[in-house]
PDB file of C-alpha atoms and ligand atoms in Angstrom:
ATOM      1  CA  MET K  86     -52.988  49.935   4.108  1.00  0.00           C
ATOM      2  CA  ARG K  87     -52.534  53.066   4.062  1.00  0.00           C
ATOM      3  CA  ILE K  88     -48.761  55.018   3.479  1.00  0.00           C
ATOM      4  CA  LEU K  89     -47.423  58.291   3.908  1.00  0.00           C
ATOM      5  CA  VAL K  90     -44.758  59.304   1.779  1.00  0.00           C
ATOM      6  CA  VAL K  91     -42.526  62.296   2.277  1.00  0.00           C
ATOM      7  CA  GLU K  92     -40.309  63.349  -0.244  1.00  0.00           C
ATOM      8  CA  ASP K  93     -39.107  66.323  -1.653  1.00  0.00           C
ATOM      9  CA  ASP K  94     -37.529  65.360  -4.667  1.00  0.00           C
ATOM     10  CA  LYS K  95     -41.041  65.847  -7.001  1.00  0.00           C
ATOM     11  CA  ALA K  96     -40.170  63.334  -9.531  1.00  0.00           C
ATOM     12  CA  LEU K  97     -39.048  60.592  -7.147  1.00  0.00           C
ATOM     13  CA  GLY K  98     -42.180  61.578  -4.733  1.00  0.00           C
ATOM     14  CA  ALA K  99     -44.710  61.170  -7.635  1.00  0.00           C
ATOM     15  CA  ALA K 100     -43.040  57.972  -8.934  1.00  0.00           C
ATOM     16  CA  ILE K 101     -43.312  56.093  -5.468  1.00  0.00           C
ATOM     17  CA  THR K 102     -46.775  57.077  -4.664  1.00  0.00           C
ATOM     18  CA  LYS K 103     -47.821  56.278  -8.205  1.00  0.00           C
ATOM     19  CA  SER K 104     -46.470  52.995  -7.974  1.00  0.00           C
ATOM     20  CA  LEU K 105     -47.349  51.916  -4.515  1.00  0.00           C
ATOM     21  CA  GLN K 106     -51.084  53.398  -5.448  1.00  0.00           C
ATOM     22  CA  GLN K 107     -50.666  50.692  -8.488  1.00  0.00           C
ATOM     23  CA  ALA K 108     -49.844  47.857  -5.962  1.00  0.00           C
ATOM     24  CA  GLY K 109     -53.250  48.928  -3.833  1.00  0.00           C
ATOM     25  CA  PHE K 110     -51.924  50.890  -1.346  1.00  0.00           C
ATOM     26  CA  ALA K 111     -53.942  54.290  -0.364  1.00  0.00           C
ATOM     27  CA  VAL K 112     -50.784  56.632  -0.040  1.00  0.00           C
ATOM     28  CA  ASP K 113     -50.241  60.476   0.705  1.00  0.00           C
ATOM     29  CA  TRP K 114     -47.557  62.634  -0.461  1.00  0.00           C
ATOM     30  CA  VAL K 115     -45.999  65.437   1.295  1.00  0.00           C
ATOM     31  CA  GLU K 116     -42.496  67.126   0.845  1.00  0.00           C
ATOM     32  CA  THR K 117     -41.975  68.780   4.309  1.00  0.00           C
ATOM     33  CA  ALA K 118     -41.042  67.524   7.889  1.00  0.00           C
ATOM     34  CA  ARG K 119     -43.799  70.097   9.059  1.00  0.00           C
ATOM     35  CA  THR K 120     -46.519  68.457   6.865  1.00  0.00           C
ATOM     36  CA  ALA K 121     -45.526  64.884   7.681  1.00  0.00           C
ATOM     37  CA  LEU K 122     -45.424  65.724  11.141  1.00  0.00           C
ATOM     38  CA  GLN K 123     -48.885  67.490  10.908  1.00  0.00           C
ATOM     39  CA  PHE K 124     -50.603  64.340   8.907  1.00  0.00           C
ATOM     40  CA  LEU K 125     -49.101  61.961  11.337  1.00  0.00           C
ATOM     41  CA  THR K 126     -50.609  63.723  14.076  1.00  0.00           C
ATOM     42  CA  LEU K 127     -53.905  64.155  12.477  1.00  0.00           C
ATOM     43  CA  GLU K 128     -54.165  60.428  10.629  1.00  0.00           C
ATOM     44  CA  ASN K 129     -53.287  56.856  11.034  1.00  0.00           C
ATOM     45  CA  PHE K 130     -51.000  55.581   8.767  1.00  0.00           C
ATOM     46  CA  ASP K 131     -49.367  51.972   8.664  1.00  0.00           C
ATOM     47  CA  LEU K 132     -46.023  52.777   7.139  1.00  0.00           C
ATOM     48  CA  LEU K 133     -44.258  55.617   6.899  1.00  0.00           C
ATOM     49  CA  LEU K 134     -41.620  56.411   3.543  1.00  0.00           C
ATOM     50  CA  LEU K 135     -38.847  59.169   4.629  1.00  0.00           C
ATOM     51  CA  ASP K 136     -36.650  60.763   2.908  1.00  0.00           C
ATOM     52  CA  LEU K 137     -33.815  62.020   4.979  1.00  0.00           C
ATOM     53  CA  GLY K 138     -32.863  65.285   3.615  1.00  0.00           C
ATOM     54  CA  LEU K 139     -35.927  67.620   3.656  1.00  0.00           C
ATOM     55  CA  PRO K 140     -35.871  71.140   2.830  1.00  0.00           C
ATOM     56  CA  ASP K 141     -37.192  72.592   6.328  1.00  0.00           C
ATOM     57  CA  SER K 142     -35.407  69.955   8.464  1.00  0.00           C
ATOM     58  CA  ASP K 143     -33.910  66.515   8.418  1.00  0.00           C
ATOM     59  CA  GLY K 144     -35.808  63.345   8.406  1.00  0.00           C
ATOM     60  CA  TYR K 145     -34.271  62.019  11.996  1.00  0.00           C
ATOM     61  CA  THR K 146     -36.006  64.575  13.757  1.00  0.00           C
ATOM     62  CA  VAL K 147     -39.218  63.637  12.373  1.00  0.00           C
ATOM     63  CA  VAL K 148     -38.394  60.093  12.862  1.00  0.00           C
ATOM     64  CA  ARG K 149     -37.143  60.702  16.981  1.00  0.00           C
ATOM     65  CA  LYS K 150     -40.580  63.352  17.283  1.00  0.00           C
ATOM     66  CA  LEU K 151     -42.746  60.201  16.199  1.00  0.00           C
ATOM     67  CA  ARG K 152     -40.815  58.040  18.961  1.00  0.00           C
ATOM     68  CA  GLU K 153     -41.032  60.058  21.322  1.00  0.00           C
ATOM     69  CA  SER K 154     -44.799  60.717  20.941  1.00  0.00           C
ATOM     70  CA  GLY K 155     -45.408  56.836  21.212  1.00  0.00           C
ATOM     71  CA  LYS K 156     -46.036  56.302  17.596  1.00  0.00           C
ATOM     72  CA  SER K 157     -44.950  52.899  16.601  1.00  0.00           C
ATOM     73  CA  LEU K 158     -45.661  52.869  12.600  1.00  0.00           C
ATOM     74  CA  PRO K 159     -43.098  51.171  10.798  1.00  0.00           C
ATOM     75  CA  ILE K 160     -40.500  53.897   9.366  1.00  0.00           C
ATOM     76  CA  LEU K 161     -38.650  53.257   5.984  1.00  0.00           C
ATOM     77  CA  ILE K 162     -36.010  55.644   5.403  1.00  0.00           C
ATOM     78  CA  LEU K 163     -34.776  56.585   1.585  1.00  0.00           C
ATOM     79  CA  THR K 164     -30.848  57.356   1.887  1.00  0.00           C
ATOM     80  CA  ALA K 165     -28.311  57.963  -0.716  1.00  0.00           C
ATOM     81  CA  ARG K 166     -25.994  55.216  -1.604  1.00  0.00           C
ATOM     82  CA  ASP K 167     -22.614  55.901  -0.234  1.00  0.00           C
ATOM     83  CA  ALA K 168     -24.407  57.384   3.095  1.00  0.00           C
ATOM     84  CA  LEU K 169     -23.773  54.601   5.604  1.00  0.00           C
ATOM     85  CA  ASP K 170     -23.691  57.564   8.782  1.00  0.00           C
ATOM     86  CA  ASP K 171     -27.101  58.309   7.751  1.00  0.00           C
ATOM     87  CA  ARG K 172     -28.411  54.813   7.303  1.00  0.00           C
ATOM     88  CA  VAL K 173     -26.770  53.720  11.026  1.00  0.00           C
ATOM     89  CA  ARG K 174     -27.919  56.948  12.474  1.00  0.00           C
ATOM     90  CA  GLY K 175     -31.553  56.879  10.977  1.00  0.00           C
ATOM     91  CA  LEU K 176     -31.906  53.142  12.525  1.00  0.00           C
ATOM     92  CA  ASP K 177     -30.617  54.437  15.736  1.00  0.00           C
ATOM     93  CA  GLN K 178     -33.190  56.855  15.758  1.00  0.00           C
ATOM     94  CA  GLY K 179     -35.931  54.244  15.670  1.00  0.00           C
ATOM     95  CA  ALA K 180     -36.308  53.455  11.552  1.00  0.00           C
ATOM     96  CA  ASP K 181     -37.033  50.005  10.735  1.00  0.00           C
ATOM     97  CA  ASP K 182     -35.515  49.976   7.156  1.00  0.00           C
ATOM     98  CA  TYR K 183     -33.753  51.614   4.947  1.00  0.00           C
ATOM     99  CA  VAL K 184     -34.019  51.779   0.753  1.00  0.00           C
ATOM    100  CA  VAL K 185     -30.967  53.207  -0.955  1.00  0.00           C
ATOM    101  CA  LYS K 186     -31.595  55.813  -3.655  1.00  0.00           C
ATOM    102  CA  PRO K 187     -31.551  55.416  -6.746  1.00  0.00           C
ATOM    103  CA  ILE K 188     -34.338  53.636  -5.429  1.00  0.00           C
ATOM    104  CA  ALA K 189     -35.242  50.188  -7.191  1.00  0.00           C
ATOM    105  CA  MET K 190     -39.065  50.096  -6.948  1.00  0.00           C
ATOM    106  CA  PRO K 191     -39.281  46.293  -6.735  1.00  0.00           C
ATOM    107  CA  GLU K 192     -37.119  46.414  -3.729  1.00  0.00           C
ATOM    108  CA  LEU K 193     -38.836  49.187  -2.003  1.00  0.00           C
ATOM    109  CA  HIS K 194     -42.332  47.390  -2.428  1.00  0.00           C
ATOM    110  CA  ALA K 195     -40.587  44.343  -0.960  1.00  0.00           C
ATOM    111  CA  ARG K 196     -39.372  46.207   1.998  1.00  0.00           C
ATOM    112  CA  VAL K 197     -42.802  47.909   2.228  1.00  0.00           C
ATOM    113  CA  ARG K 198     -44.822  44.456   2.347  1.00  0.00           C
ATOM    114  CA  ALA K 199     -42.205  42.917   5.021  1.00  0.00           C
ATOM    115  CA  LEU K 200     -42.573  45.623   7.515  1.00  0.00           C
ATOM    116  CA  LEU K 201     -46.587  45.525   7.063  1.00  0.00           C
ATOM    117  CA  ARG K 202     -46.304  41.980   7.580  1.00  0.00           C
ATOM    118  CA  ARG K 203     -43.979  41.810  10.417  1.00  0.00           C
ATOM    119  CA  ARG K 204     -46.624  44.442  11.920  1.00  0.00           C
ATOM    120  CA  MET K 205     -49.788  42.540  11.203  1.00  0.00           C
ATOM    121  CA  THR K 206     -48.708  38.897  11.381  1.00  0.00           C
ATOM    122  CA  GLY K 207     -45.591  38.899  13.019  1.00  0.00           C
ATOM    123  CA  GLY K 208     -43.590  38.265   9.531  1.00  0.00           C
ATOM    124  CA  ASN K 209     -45.941  35.567   8.089  1.00  0.00           C
ATOM    125  CA  PRO K 210     -46.822  36.334   4.522  1.00  0.00           C
ATOM    126  CA  SER K 211     -50.028  34.657   4.639  1.00  0.00           C
ATOM    127  CA  ILE K 212     -53.006  34.536   7.165  1.00  0.00           C
ATOM    128  CA  THR K 213     -55.126  31.909   7.819  1.00  0.00           C
ATOM    129  CA  LEU K 214     -58.474  32.427   9.417  1.00  0.00           C
ATOM    130  CA  LYS K 215     -60.652  29.099   9.288  1.00  0.00           C
ATOM    131  CA  LYS K 216     -60.737  28.222   5.827  1.00  0.00           C
ATOM    132  CA  LEU K 217     -59.865  32.203   4.482  1.00  0.00           C
ATOM    133  CA  VAL K 218     -56.468  32.134   3.606  1.00  0.00           C
ATOM    134  CA  LEU K 219     -54.719  36.074   2.561  1.00  0.00           C
ATOM    135  CA  ASP K 220     -51.473  35.751   0.742  1.00  0.00           C
ATOM    136  CA  THR K 221     -50.229  39.336   1.730  1.00  0.00           C
ATOM    137  CA  VAL K 222     -47.682  39.249  -1.181  1.00  0.00           C
ATOM    138  CA  GLY K 223     -49.457  38.430  -3.774  1.00  0.00           C
ATOM    139  CA  ARG K 224     -52.508  40.193  -2.613  1.00  0.00           C
ATOM    140  CA  ARG K 225     -54.843  37.467  -3.060  1.00  0.00           C
ATOM    141  CA  ALA K 226     -57.459  35.611  -1.141  1.00  0.00           C
ATOM    142  CA  TYR K 227     -58.672  31.908  -0.964  1.00  0.00           C
ATOM    143  CA  VAL K 228     -61.846  30.222   0.310  1.00  0.00           C
ATOM    144  CA  GLU K 229     -60.774  26.319   0.820  1.00  0.00           C
ATOM    145  CA  SER K 230     -57.775  26.891  -1.560  1.00  0.00           C
ATOM    146  CA  ARG K 231     -60.135  28.430  -4.156  1.00  0.00           C
ATOM    147  CA  SER K 232     -58.903  31.947  -5.057  1.00  0.00           C
ATOM    148  CA  ILE K 233     -61.658  34.664  -5.114  1.00  0.00           C
ATOM    149  CA  ASP K 234     -61.781  37.435  -6.981  1.00  0.00           C
ATOM    150  CA  LEU K 235     -61.510  40.770  -4.828  1.00  0.00           C
ATOM    151  CA  THR K 236     -61.095  44.227  -6.184  1.00  0.00           C
ATOM    152  CA  ALA K 237     -58.271  46.398  -4.961  1.00  0.00           C
ATOM    153  CA  ARG K 238     -60.741  48.345  -2.451  1.00  0.00           C
ATOM    154  CA  GLU K 239     -62.214  45.358  -1.215  1.00  0.00           C
ATOM    155  CA  TRP K 240     -58.770  43.305  -0.428  1.00  0.00           C
ATOM    156  CA  SER K 241     -57.793  46.447   1.700  1.00  0.00           C
ATOM    157  CA  VAL K 242     -61.026  46.539   3.790  1.00  0.00           C
ATOM    158  CA  LEU K 243     -60.673  42.623   4.094  1.00  0.00           C
ATOM    159  CA  GLU K 244     -56.842  42.687   5.045  1.00  0.00           C
ATOM    160  CA  TYR K 245     -57.731  45.254   7.672  1.00  0.00           C
ATOM    161  CA  LEU K 246     -60.689  43.473   9.062  1.00  0.00           C
ATOM    162  CA  VAL K 247     -58.590  40.286   9.376  1.00  0.00           C
ATOM    163  CA  GLY K 248     -55.705  42.166  10.599  1.00  0.00           C
ATOM    164  CA  ASN K 249     -57.885  43.490  13.731  1.00  0.00           C
ATOM    165  CA  SER K 250     -59.843  40.564  13.815  1.00  0.00           C
ATOM    166  CA  GLY K 251     -61.566  39.988  17.252  1.00  0.00           C
ATOM    167  CA  ARG K 252     -61.853  43.776  17.656  1.00  0.00           C
ATOM    168  CA  ILE K 253     -64.456  46.339  16.340  1.00  0.00           C
ATOM    169  CA  VAL K 254     -63.517  48.635  13.746  1.00  0.00           C
ATOM    170  CA  SER K 255     -65.435  51.548  12.957  1.00  0.00           C
ATOM    171  CA  LYS K 256     -66.503  52.619   9.242  1.00  0.00           C
ATOM    172  CA  ASP K 257     -64.099  55.854  10.246  1.00  0.00           C
ATOM    173  CA  GLN K 258     -61.158  53.362  11.023  1.00  0.00           C
ATOM    174  CA  LEU K 259     -61.901  51.721   7.814  1.00  0.00           C
ATOM    175  CA  ILE K 260     -61.792  54.959   5.194  1.00  0.00           C
ATOM    176  CA  GLN K 261     -58.810  56.326   7.231  1.00  0.00           C
ATOM    177  CA  ALA K 262     -56.816  52.731   6.567  1.00  0.00           C
ATOM    178  CA  ILE K 263     -57.921  52.637   2.850  1.00  0.00           C
ATOM    179  CA  ALA K 264     -58.034  56.169   1.380  1.00  0.00           C
ATOM    180  CA  SER K 265     -55.584  58.824   1.088  1.00  0.00           C
ATOM    181  CA  TRP K 266     -57.028  62.077   1.171  1.00  0.00           C
ATOM    182  CA  ASP K 267     -57.611  63.241  -2.063  1.00  0.00           C
ATOM    183  CA  ARG K 268     -59.634  59.960  -2.785  1.00  0.00           C
ATOM    184  CA  GLU K 269     -62.862  60.579  -0.490  1.00  0.00           C
ATOM    185  CA  LEU K 270     -64.799  57.399   0.525  1.00  0.00           C
ATOM    186  CA  SER K 271     -68.223  57.363   2.286  1.00  0.00           C
ATOM    187  CA  GLN K 272     -69.626  55.323   4.579  1.00  0.00           C
ATOM    188  CA  ASN K 273     -72.073  53.993   2.359  1.00  0.00           C
ATOM    189  CA  ALA K 274     -69.243  52.535  -0.059  1.00  0.00           C
ATOM    190  CA  ILE K 275     -67.744  50.952   3.242  1.00  0.00           C
ATOM    191  CA  GLU K 276     -71.014  49.280   3.740  1.00  0.00           C
ATOM    192  CA  ALA K 277     -71.053  48.359  -0.030  1.00  0.00           C
ATOM    193  CA  TYR K 278     -67.492  46.683   0.196  1.00  0.00           C
ATOM    194  CA  VAL K 279     -68.344  44.686   3.303  1.00  0.00           C
ATOM    195  CA  HIS K 280     -71.441  43.214   1.481  1.00  0.00           C
ATOM    196  CA  ARG K 281     -70.076  42.209  -1.429  1.00  0.00           C
ATOM    197  CA  ILE K 282     -66.854  40.746   0.766  1.00  0.00           C
ATOM    198  CA  ARG K 283     -69.215  38.626   2.780  1.00  0.00           C
ATOM    199  CA  GLY K 284     -70.681  37.208  -0.238  1.00  0.00           C
ATOM    200  CA  LYS K 285     -67.372  36.629  -1.632  1.00  0.00           C
ATOM    201  CA  ILE K 286     -65.783  34.709   1.544  1.00  0.00           C
ATOM    202  CA  GLU K 287     -68.885  32.768   1.843  1.00  0.00           C
ATOM    203  CA  GLY K 288     -67.879  29.112   3.018  1.00  0.00           C
ATOM    204  CA  SER K 289     -64.783  30.245   4.799  1.00  0.00           C
ATOM    205  CA  GLU K 290     -66.629  30.269   8.247  1.00  0.00           C
ATOM    206  CA  VAL K 291     -65.401  33.680   8.810  1.00  0.00           C
ATOM    207  CA  VAL K 292     -67.821  36.098   9.527  1.00  0.00           C
ATOM    208  CA  ILE K 293     -67.891  39.794   9.412  1.00  0.00           C
ATOM    209  CA  LYS K 294     -70.452  40.804  12.129  1.00  0.00           C
ATOM    210  CA  THR K 295     -72.668  44.243  12.331  1.00  0.00           C
ATOM    211  CA  VAL K 296     -71.984  45.838  15.282  1.00  0.00           C
ATOM    212  CA  ARG K 297     -74.681  48.402  15.409  1.00  0.00           C
ATOM    213  CA  GLY K 298     -73.444  51.982  16.100  1.00  0.00           C
ATOM    214  CA  LEU K 299     -69.926  50.792  16.165  1.00  0.00           C
ATOM    215  CA  GLY K 300     -68.875  49.086  12.950  1.00  0.00           C
ATOM    216  CA  TYR K 301     -67.911  45.603  11.980  1.00  0.00           C
ATOM    217  CA  LEU K 302     -66.399  42.979  14.082  1.00  0.00           C
ATOM    218  CA  LEU K 303     -64.594  39.959  11.748  1.00  0.00           C
ATOM    219  CA  GLU K 304     -64.608  36.500  14.108  1.00  0.00           C
ATOM    220  CA  GLU K 305     -64.189  33.229  13.731  1.00  0.00           C
ATOM    221  CA  PRO K 306     -67.007  31.123  14.950  1.00  0.00           C
ATOM    222  CA  THR K 307     -65.722  29.045  17.892  1.00  0.00           C
ATOM    223  CA  ASN K 308     -66.393  25.323  17.722  1.00  0.00           C
ATOM    224  CA  ALA K 309     -68.022  24.979  20.854  1.00  0.00           C
ATOM    225  CA  PRO K 310     -71.538  23.285  20.439  1.00  0.00           C
TER     226      PRO K 310
HETATM  227 CA1   CA U 589     -34.689  65.300  -0.615  1.00  0.00          CA
END
C-alpha cells in the first residue's frame, strides 16, 4: 500500500515516513501543496496524509482540488490539538479522518489501517478467500490457519492482488502500489515476488494466474465440476 505524506515540518515528516516504512508501507514525502498535487496527478496512492498548514497553500485547498478532480483516495489530515474549526472544515471539504498533533504514532498507524481497510474490505480487518486468510492488522497471511512467512514486499504484493481479486493487475500497477519513488523496482522483481508467493500460498486454493502481456489475475477457482 502506498502513502503520500505532505508535511513541511522536517522532523515530523521524517519521523512519520520512517515509521510507516517500518510498518511495511511504501511512503513518499513532500513538503508543499504544489508538489503534493503534482505527485497525486502522476501516481496512484492508496492514502494521503496531509498537514493543513503548508508553506505555499493550505491543506483544505489540496483536499478540495482532489475531490473536485474525482480522486477518492482516503485523506487523513494532521491538525493542532485546539483547532476544532480546522478539523471540521477539513472533514467538510472531503477529508476522511484526522490525527491531532503532537502525533501519537500508534494512533496514526491505527487510523491509517482503518481507512485502508474501509476502502479495501468495507472495514473488516481480515480477508478470507477460500483457504487463504489475510489479517490486515497484523499483516500476516494464513493458509488453513497455518501462518505463512512473507517478506514485507511479498505481503504488499499479495495484499494488493487480493484487494483486486477478479481483476487483471499489471506489473506496473503493482510497482506503483508497493514502491515509493526512491526505491526502484523492476518488472523482474515483481515476477520473482509473485513466483515466491505462489509457492507460499500453495494449498489455499487461491490461484494467481499470469495473463500474458497484461499482468496477473488472482482468482478463486469456482467449485463447478
Ligand atoms: Ca505545517
